Short mmCIF file of C-alpha atoms and ligand atoms in Angstrom, two decimals:
data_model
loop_
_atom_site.label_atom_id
_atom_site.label_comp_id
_atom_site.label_asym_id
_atom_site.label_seq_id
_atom_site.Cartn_x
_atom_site.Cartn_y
_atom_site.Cartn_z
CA UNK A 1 13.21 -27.62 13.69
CA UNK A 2 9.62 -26.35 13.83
CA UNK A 3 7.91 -27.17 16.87
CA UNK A 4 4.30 -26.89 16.40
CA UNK A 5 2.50 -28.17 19.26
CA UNK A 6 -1.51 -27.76 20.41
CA UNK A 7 -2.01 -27.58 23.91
CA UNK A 8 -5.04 -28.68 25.58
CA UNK A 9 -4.97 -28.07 29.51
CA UNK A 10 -8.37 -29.33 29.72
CA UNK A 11 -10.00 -29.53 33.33
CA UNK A 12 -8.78 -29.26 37.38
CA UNK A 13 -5.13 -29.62 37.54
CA UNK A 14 -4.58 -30.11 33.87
CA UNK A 15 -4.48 -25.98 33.29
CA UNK A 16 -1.68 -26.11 36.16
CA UNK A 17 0.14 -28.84 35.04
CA UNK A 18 0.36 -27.93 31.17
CA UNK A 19 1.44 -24.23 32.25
CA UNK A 20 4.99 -25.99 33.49
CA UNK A 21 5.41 -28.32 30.83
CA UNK A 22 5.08 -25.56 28.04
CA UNK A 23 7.49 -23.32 29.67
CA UNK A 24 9.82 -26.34 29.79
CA UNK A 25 9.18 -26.80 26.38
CA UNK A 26 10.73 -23.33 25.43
CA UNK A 27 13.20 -23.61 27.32
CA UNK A 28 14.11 -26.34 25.37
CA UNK A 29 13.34 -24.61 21.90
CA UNK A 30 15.52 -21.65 23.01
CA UNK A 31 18.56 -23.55 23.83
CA UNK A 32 18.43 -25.97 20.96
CA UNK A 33 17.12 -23.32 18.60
CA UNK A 34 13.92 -24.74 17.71
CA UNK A 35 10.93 -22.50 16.25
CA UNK A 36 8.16 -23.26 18.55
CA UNK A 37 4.83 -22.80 17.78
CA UNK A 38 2.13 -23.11 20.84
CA UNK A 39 -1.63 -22.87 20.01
CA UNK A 40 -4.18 -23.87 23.04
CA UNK A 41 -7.58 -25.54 22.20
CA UNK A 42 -10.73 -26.79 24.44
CA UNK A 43 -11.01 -30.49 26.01
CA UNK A 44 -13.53 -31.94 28.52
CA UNK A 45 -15.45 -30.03 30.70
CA UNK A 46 -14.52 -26.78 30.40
CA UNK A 47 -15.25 -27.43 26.43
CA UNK A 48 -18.53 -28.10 27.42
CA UNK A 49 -19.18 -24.98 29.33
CA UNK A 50 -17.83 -22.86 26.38
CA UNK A 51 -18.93 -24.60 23.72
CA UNK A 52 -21.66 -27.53 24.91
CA UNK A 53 -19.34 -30.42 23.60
CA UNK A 54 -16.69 -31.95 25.39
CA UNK A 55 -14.73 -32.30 21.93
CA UNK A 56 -15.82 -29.30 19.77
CA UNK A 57 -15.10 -29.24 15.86
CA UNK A 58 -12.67 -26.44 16.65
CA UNK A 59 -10.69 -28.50 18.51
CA UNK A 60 -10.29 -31.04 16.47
CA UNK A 61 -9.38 -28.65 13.56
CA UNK A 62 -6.42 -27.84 15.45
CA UNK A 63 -5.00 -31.25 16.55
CA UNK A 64 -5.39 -31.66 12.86
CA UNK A 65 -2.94 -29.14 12.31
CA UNK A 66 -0.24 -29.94 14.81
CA UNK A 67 2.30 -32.26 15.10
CA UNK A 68 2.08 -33.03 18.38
CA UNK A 69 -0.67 -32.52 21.25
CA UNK A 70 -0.15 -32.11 24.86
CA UNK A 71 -2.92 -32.73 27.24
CA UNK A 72 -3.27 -31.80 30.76
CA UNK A 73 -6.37 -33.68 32.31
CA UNK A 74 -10.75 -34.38 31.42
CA UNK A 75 -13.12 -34.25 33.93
CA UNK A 76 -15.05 -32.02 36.46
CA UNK A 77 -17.13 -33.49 39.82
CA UNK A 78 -20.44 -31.89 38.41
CA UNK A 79 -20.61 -34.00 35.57
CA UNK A 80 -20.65 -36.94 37.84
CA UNK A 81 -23.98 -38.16 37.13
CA UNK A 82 -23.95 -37.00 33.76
CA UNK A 83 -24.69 -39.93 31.05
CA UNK A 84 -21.33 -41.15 30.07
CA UNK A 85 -22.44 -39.56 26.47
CA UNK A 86 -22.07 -36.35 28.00
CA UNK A 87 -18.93 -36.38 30.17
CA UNK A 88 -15.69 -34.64 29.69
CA UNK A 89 -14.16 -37.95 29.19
CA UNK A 90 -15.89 -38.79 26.37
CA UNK A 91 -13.70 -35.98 24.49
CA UNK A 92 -10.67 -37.18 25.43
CA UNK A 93 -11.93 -41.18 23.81
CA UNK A 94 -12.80 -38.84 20.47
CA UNK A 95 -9.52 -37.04 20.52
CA UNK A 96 -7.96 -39.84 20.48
CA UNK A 97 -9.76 -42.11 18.02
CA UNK A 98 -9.28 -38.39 15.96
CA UNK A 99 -6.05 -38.97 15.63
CA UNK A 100 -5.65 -42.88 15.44
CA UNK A 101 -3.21 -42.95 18.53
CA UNK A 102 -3.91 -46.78 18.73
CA UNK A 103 -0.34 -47.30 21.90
CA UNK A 104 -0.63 -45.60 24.68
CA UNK A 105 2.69 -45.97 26.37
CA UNK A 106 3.14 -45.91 30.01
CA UNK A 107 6.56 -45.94 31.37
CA UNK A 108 7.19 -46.77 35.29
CA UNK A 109 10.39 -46.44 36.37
CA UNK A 110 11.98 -45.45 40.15
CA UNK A 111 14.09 -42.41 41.14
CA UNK A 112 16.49 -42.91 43.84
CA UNK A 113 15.47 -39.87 45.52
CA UNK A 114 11.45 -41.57 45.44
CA UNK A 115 12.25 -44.58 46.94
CA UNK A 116 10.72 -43.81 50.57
CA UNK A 117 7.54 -42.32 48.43
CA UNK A 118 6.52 -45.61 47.69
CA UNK A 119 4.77 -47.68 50.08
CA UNK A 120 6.32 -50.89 48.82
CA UNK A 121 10.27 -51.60 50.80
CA UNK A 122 12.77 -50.19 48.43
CA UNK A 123 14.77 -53.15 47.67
CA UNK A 124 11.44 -53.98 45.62
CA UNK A 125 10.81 -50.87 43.88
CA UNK A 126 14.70 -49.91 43.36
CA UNK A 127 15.83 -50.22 39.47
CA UNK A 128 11.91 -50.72 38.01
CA UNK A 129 12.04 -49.65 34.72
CA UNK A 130 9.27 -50.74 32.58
CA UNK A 131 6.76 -49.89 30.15
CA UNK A 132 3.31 -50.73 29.90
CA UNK A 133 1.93 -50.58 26.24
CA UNK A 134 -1.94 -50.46 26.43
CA UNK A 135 -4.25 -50.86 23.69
CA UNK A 136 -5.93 -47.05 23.21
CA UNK A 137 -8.61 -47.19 20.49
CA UNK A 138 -10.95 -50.81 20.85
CA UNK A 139 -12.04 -52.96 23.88
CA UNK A 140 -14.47 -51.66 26.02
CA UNK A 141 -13.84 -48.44 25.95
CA UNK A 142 -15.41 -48.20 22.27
CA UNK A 143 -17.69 -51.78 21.84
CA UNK A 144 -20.93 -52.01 20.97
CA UNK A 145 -23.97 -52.32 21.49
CA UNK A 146 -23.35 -50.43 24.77
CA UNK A 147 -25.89 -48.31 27.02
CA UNK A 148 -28.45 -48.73 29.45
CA UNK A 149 -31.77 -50.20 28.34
CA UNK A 150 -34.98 -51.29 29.92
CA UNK A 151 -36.38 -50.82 33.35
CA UNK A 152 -36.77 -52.03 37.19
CA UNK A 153 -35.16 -55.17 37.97
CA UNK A 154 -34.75 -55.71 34.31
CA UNK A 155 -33.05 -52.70 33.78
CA UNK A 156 -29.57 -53.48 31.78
CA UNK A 157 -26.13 -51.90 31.79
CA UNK A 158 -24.18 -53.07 28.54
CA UNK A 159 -20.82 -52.67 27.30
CA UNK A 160 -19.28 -55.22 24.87
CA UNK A 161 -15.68 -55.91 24.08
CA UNK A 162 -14.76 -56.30 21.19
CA UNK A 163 -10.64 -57.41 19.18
CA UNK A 164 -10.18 -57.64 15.46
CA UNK A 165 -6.74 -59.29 14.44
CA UNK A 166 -5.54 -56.12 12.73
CA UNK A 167 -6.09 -53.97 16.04
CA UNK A 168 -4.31 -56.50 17.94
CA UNK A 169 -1.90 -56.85 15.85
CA UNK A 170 -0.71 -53.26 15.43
CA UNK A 171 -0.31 -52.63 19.06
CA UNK A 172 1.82 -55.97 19.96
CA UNK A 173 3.70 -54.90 17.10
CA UNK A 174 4.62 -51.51 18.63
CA UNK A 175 5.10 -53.91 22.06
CA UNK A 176 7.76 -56.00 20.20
CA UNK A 177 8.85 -52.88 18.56
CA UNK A 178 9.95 -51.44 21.91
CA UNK A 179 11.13 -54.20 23.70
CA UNK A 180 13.99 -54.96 21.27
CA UNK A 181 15.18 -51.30 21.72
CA UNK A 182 15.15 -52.09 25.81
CA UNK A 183 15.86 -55.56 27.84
CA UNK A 184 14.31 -57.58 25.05
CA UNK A 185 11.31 -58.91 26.69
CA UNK A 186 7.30 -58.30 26.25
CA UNK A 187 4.90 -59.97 28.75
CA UNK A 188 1.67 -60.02 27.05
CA UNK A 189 -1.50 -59.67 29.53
CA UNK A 190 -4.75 -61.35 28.69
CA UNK A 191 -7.39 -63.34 30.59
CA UNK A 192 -7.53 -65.69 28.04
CA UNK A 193 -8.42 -68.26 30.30
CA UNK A 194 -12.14 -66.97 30.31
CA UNK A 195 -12.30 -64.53 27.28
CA UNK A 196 -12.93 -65.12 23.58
CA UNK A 197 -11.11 -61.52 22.61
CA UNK A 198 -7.94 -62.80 24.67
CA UNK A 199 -8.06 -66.30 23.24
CA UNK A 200 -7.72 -64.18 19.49
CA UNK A 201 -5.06 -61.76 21.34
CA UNK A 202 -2.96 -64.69 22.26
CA UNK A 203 -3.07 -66.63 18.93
CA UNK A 204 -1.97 -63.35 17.05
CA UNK A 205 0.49 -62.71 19.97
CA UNK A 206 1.65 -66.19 18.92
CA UNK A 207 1.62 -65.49 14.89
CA UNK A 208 3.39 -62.51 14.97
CA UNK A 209 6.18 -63.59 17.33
CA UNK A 210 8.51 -65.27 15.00
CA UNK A 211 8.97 -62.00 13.33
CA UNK A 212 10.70 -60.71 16.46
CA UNK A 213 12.67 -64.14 17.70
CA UNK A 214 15.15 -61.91 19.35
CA UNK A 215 12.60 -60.64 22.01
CA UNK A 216 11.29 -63.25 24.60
CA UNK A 217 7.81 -63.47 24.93
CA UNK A 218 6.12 -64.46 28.14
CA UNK A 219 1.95 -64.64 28.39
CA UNK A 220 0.87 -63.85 31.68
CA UNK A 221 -2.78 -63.39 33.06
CA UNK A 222 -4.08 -59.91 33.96
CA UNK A 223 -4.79 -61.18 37.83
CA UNK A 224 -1.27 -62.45 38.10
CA UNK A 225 0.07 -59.39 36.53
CA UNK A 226 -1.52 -57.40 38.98
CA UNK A 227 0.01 -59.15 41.60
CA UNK A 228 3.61 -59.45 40.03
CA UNK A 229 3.32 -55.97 39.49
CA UNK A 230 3.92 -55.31 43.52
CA UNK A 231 5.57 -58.98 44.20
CA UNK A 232 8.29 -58.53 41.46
CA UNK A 233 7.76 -55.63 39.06
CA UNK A 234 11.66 -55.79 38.05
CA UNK A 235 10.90 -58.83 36.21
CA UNK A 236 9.06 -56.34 33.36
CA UNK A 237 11.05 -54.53 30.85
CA UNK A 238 7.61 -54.26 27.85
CA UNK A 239 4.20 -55.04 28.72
CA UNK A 240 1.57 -55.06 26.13
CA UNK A 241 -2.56 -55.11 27.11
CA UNK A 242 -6.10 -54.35 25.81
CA UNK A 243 -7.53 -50.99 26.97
CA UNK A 244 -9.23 -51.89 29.67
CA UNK A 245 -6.27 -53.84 31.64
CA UNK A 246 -4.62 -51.37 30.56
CA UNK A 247 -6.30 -48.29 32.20
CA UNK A 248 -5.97 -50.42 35.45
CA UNK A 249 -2.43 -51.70 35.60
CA UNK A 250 -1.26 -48.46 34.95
CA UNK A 251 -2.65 -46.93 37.98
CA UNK A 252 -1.14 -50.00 39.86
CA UNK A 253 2.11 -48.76 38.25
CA UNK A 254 1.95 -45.54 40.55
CA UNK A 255 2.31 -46.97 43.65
CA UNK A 256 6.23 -48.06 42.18
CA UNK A 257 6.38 -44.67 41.03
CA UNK A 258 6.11 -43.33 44.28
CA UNK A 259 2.84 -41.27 43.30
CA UNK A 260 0.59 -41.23 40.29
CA UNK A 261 1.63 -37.39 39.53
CA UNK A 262 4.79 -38.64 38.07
CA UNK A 263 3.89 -40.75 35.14
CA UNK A 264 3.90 -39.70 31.72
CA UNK A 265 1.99 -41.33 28.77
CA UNK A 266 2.56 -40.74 25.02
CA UNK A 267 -0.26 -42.27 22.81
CA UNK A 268 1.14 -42.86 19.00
CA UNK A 269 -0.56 -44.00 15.88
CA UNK A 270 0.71 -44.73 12.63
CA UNK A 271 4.18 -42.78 11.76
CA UNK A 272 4.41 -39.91 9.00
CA UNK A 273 6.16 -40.04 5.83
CA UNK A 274 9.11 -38.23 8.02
CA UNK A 275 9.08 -41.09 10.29
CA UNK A 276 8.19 -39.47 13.30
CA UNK A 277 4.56 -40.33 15.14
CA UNK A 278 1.78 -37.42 15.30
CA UNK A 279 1.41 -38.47 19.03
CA UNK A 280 -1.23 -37.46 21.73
CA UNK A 281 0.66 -36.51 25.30
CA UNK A 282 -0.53 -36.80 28.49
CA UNK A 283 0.18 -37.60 32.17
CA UNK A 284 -1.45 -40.73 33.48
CA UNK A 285 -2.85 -38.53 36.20
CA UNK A 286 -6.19 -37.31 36.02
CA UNK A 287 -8.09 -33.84 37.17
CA UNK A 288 -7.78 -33.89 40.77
CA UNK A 289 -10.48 -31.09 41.68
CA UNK A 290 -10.09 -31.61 45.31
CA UNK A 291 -6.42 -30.17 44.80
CA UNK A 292 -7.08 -28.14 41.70
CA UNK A 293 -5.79 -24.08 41.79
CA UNK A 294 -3.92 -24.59 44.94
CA UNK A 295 -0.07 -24.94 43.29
CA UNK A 296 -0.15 -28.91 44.72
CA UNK A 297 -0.15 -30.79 41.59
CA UNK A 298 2.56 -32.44 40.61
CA UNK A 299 3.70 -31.18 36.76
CA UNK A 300 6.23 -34.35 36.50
CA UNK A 301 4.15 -36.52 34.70
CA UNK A 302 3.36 -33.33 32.37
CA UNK A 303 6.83 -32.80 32.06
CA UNK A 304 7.75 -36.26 31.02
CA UNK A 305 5.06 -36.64 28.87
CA UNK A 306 6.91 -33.48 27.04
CA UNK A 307 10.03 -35.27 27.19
CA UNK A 308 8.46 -38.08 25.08
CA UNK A 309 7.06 -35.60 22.59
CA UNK A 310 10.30 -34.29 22.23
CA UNK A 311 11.59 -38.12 21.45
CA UNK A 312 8.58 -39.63 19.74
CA UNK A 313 7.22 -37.41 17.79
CA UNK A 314 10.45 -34.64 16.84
CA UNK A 315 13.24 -37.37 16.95
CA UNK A 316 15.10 -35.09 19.33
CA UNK A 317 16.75 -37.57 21.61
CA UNK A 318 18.96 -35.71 23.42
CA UNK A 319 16.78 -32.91 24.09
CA UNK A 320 14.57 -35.56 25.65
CA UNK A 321 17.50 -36.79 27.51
CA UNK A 322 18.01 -33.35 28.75
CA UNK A 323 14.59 -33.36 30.16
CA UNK A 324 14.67 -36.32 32.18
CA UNK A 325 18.39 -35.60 33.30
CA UNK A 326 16.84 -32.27 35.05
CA UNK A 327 13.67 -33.92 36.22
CA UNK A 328 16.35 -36.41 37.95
CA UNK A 329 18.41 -33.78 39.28
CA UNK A 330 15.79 -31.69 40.73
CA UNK A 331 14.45 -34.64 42.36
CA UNK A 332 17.65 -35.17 43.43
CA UNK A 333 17.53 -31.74 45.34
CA UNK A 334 15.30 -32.69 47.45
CA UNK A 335 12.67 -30.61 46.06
CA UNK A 336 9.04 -32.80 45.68
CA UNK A 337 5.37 -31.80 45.54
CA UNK A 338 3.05 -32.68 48.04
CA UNK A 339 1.42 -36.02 46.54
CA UNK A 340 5.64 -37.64 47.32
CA UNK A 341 5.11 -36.54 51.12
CA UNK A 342 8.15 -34.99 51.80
CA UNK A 343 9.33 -34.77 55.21
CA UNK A 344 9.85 -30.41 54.59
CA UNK A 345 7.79 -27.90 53.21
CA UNK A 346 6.24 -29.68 49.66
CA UNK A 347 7.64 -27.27 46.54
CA UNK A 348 4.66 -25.73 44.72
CA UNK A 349 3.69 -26.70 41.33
CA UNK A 350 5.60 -23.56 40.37
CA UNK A 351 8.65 -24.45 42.25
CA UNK A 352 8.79 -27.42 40.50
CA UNK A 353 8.40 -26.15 37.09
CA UNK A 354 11.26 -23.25 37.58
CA UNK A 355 13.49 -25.89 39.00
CA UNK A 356 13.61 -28.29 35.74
CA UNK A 357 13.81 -24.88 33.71
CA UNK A 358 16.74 -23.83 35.62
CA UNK A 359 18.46 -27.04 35.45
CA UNK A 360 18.33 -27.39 31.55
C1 IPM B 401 -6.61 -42.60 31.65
C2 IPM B 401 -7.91 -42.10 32.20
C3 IPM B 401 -8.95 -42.08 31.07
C4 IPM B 401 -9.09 -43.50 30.57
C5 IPM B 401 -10.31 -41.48 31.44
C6 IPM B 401 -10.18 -40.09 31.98
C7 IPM B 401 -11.24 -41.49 30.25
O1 IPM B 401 -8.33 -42.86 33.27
O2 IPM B 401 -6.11 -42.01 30.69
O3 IPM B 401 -6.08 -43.57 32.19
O4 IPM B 401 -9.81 -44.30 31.19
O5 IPM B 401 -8.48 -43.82 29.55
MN1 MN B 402 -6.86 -44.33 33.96
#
C-alpha cells in the first residue's frame, strides 16, 4: 500500500515527539512492505516565525495532498498575550476545519505496568478502556459573534456557542458508530439542564437512537461526568460531547492514563470513496516548552496516534495491532519517560522510540 503521510511537528515537544512516531512508522512500512511517503509542512508558531501565519497556504496545499496527517503539538510561551487571532493555535482550529475532521477521538485506556502512575488506587483505574468522541469543528471553539469589544468596565469578552442538527448529528453518529464495534454503550454529555444547544443535542441524540437499538444510550450531565470520570470511569465504553466538554474531559482522562503524554487522538471527517477516513493525528498532549529539547517528552501518545492512522485511515488492522502490542510490551519492560515517575532512571524520548522499533 502507499503510505503517503504529511507530517507537521509543529512547536516545543511536538518536533521530538513526531521524530519517534515517523521512525515507527517505517518500521512498520518496511516489515509490511508498504511504500511510504513522508513530506513535513509548517503548523503554529514556528509557521509564524517562517512564514507570519500560523497556518500558511503551503501548508494547507500539502494536507490536501496526503492521506493522512500527523501532528506533533501548537503553541509557544511568547505568543501568550498574543490576540487569540494570532496564536499558534489558531492554525491547528484551521487545519482542522481544512480538512472537515468533524470526531476527534480520544481513547483512555490503563496499562498494567501504569497503574502506580496514576494518582487514583488501582482497583479504580485497572481495565478503563474508553473512548471519548468530542465534537471538533462547532461550539465555541468556532461561534460567532466572538471578540472583545468596548472599553473600561464595559469592556466585553464574547464567544457564542453555537449546534445545528446536522453537526450534531454526524458526530453522535460516529459515537453510535463506535460503540457497537466495542461494549455497546454511548453516554452522551450535555448540560442540557441550562443550555439551549444541549437541549437540541439531546433531542437529536434521542431521534437518531432508534437507528442503533442495539447500543444503550445513557445521557449524563457534563458536571457528573466529570466526576464519574474519577468515581467510576469503568462504567464508559463510548462517550460522545460538544467541543468544548470535550477539550476538558479529555484532559481529565489523563489522570486514568497515568500521564497526559500517553494519549493519542485521531480526528476523522467524512470517509473516501475507498472507505477509509483522510484523518488528522495527534496526541492529546500539548507543547510543553518548559520540557521541550531535553529528550523528556513522552512520544506514546505520538505513537498511538500513528497506530490509529495506521487503522483509521489505511485499514491496516493488524499493523495497528502490532503497534500497540510493542507500546504494551515496552511498557511492560519497565522502561517509562519521566512524566510516569518511575522509581529508576526515566528512558529518554529516544529510548523510548528505539524500544517500540525494536519490539515490532
Ligand atoms: C487540544 C488542545 C487544543 C484544543 C488547543 C491547542 C487549541 O487543547 O487538542 O485538546 O483546545 O483543541
Ligand atoms: Mn485540550
Amino acid at each position: 500500500m502507499n503510505l503517503n503521510v504529511l507530517v507537521l511537528p509543529g512547536d516545543g515537544i511536538g518536533t521530538e515527539v513526531t521524530r519517534e512516531a515517523v521512525k515507527v512508522l517505517r518500521v512498520v512500512a518496511e516489515k509490511w512492505g508498504h511504500q511510504l511517503t513522508i513530506r513535513e509542512g509548517l503548523l503554529g508558531g514556528i509557521a509564524i516565525h517562517k512564514t507570519g501565519t500560523p497556518f500558511p497556504a503551503e501548508t494547507e496545499k500539502l494536507v490536501m495532498d496526503a492521506d493522512a496527517v500527523l501532528m506533533g503539538a501548537v503553541g509557544l510561551p511568547e505568543f501568550d498575550n498574543v490576540a487569540p487571532e494570532k496564536r499558534p493555535e489558531r492554525g491547528l482550529l484551521g487545519i482542522r476545519r481544512a480538512m472537515g475532521v468533524f470526531a476527534n477521538l480520544r481513547p483512555v485506556r490503563s496499562y498494567k505496568a501504569l497503574l502506580d502512575a496514576s494518582p487514583l488506587k488501582n482497583e479504580l483505574v485497572d481495565g478503563v478502556d474508553f473512548i471519548i468522541v468530542r465534537e471538533l469543528l462547532g461550539g465555541l471553539y468556532y461561534g460567532t459573534p466572538r471578540g472583545i469589544t468596548g472599553s473600561g468596565p464595559e469592556e466585553r469578552g464574547t464567544n457564542t456557542m453555537t449546534y445545528t442538527r446536522a453537526e450534531i448529528d454526524r458526530v453522535v453518529r460516529m459515537g453510535f458508530e463506535l460503540a457497537r464495534k466495542r461494549r455497546k454503550k454511548l453516554t452522551s454529555v450535555d448540560k442540557s439542564n441550562v443550555l439551549e444547544t444541549s437541549q437540541l443535542w439531546r433531542k437529536v441524540v434521542l431521534e437518531i437512537a432508534p437507528d442503533y437499538s442495539d447500543v444503550t444510550l445513557e445521557h449524563l450531565i457534563v458536571d457528573t461526568t466529570a466526576m464519574q470520570l474519577v468515581l467510576n470511569p469503568k462504567r464508559f465504553d463510548v462517550l460522545v460531547m460538544d467541543n468544548m466538554f470535550g477539550d476538558i474531559l479529555s484532559d481529565e482522562g489523563a489522570v486514568l492514563a497515568g500521564s497526559i503524554g500517553m494519549l493519542p487522538s485521531a480526528s476523522l471527517g467524512a470517509k473516501k470513496a475507498s472507505g477509509v477516513w483522510t484523518g488528522l493525528y495527534e496526541p492529546v498532549h500539548g507543547s510543553a516548552p518548559d520540557i521541550a529539547g531535553q529528550g523528556k517528552a513522552n512520544p506514546f501518545g505520538a505513537i498511538g496516534s500513528v497506530a490509529a492512522m495506521l487503522e483509521y485511515s489505511f485499514g491496516l488492522g493488524e499493523e495497528a495491532a502490532a503497534v500497540t502490542r510493542a507500546m504494551e510490551q515496552v511498557l511492560n519492560s519497565g522502561k517509562v519517560t519521566a512524566d510516569l515517575r518511575p522509581s529508576g532512571t526515566p528512558a529518554t524520548t529516544e529510548q523510548m522510540g528505539e524500544s517500540v522499533c525494536q519490539a515490532l
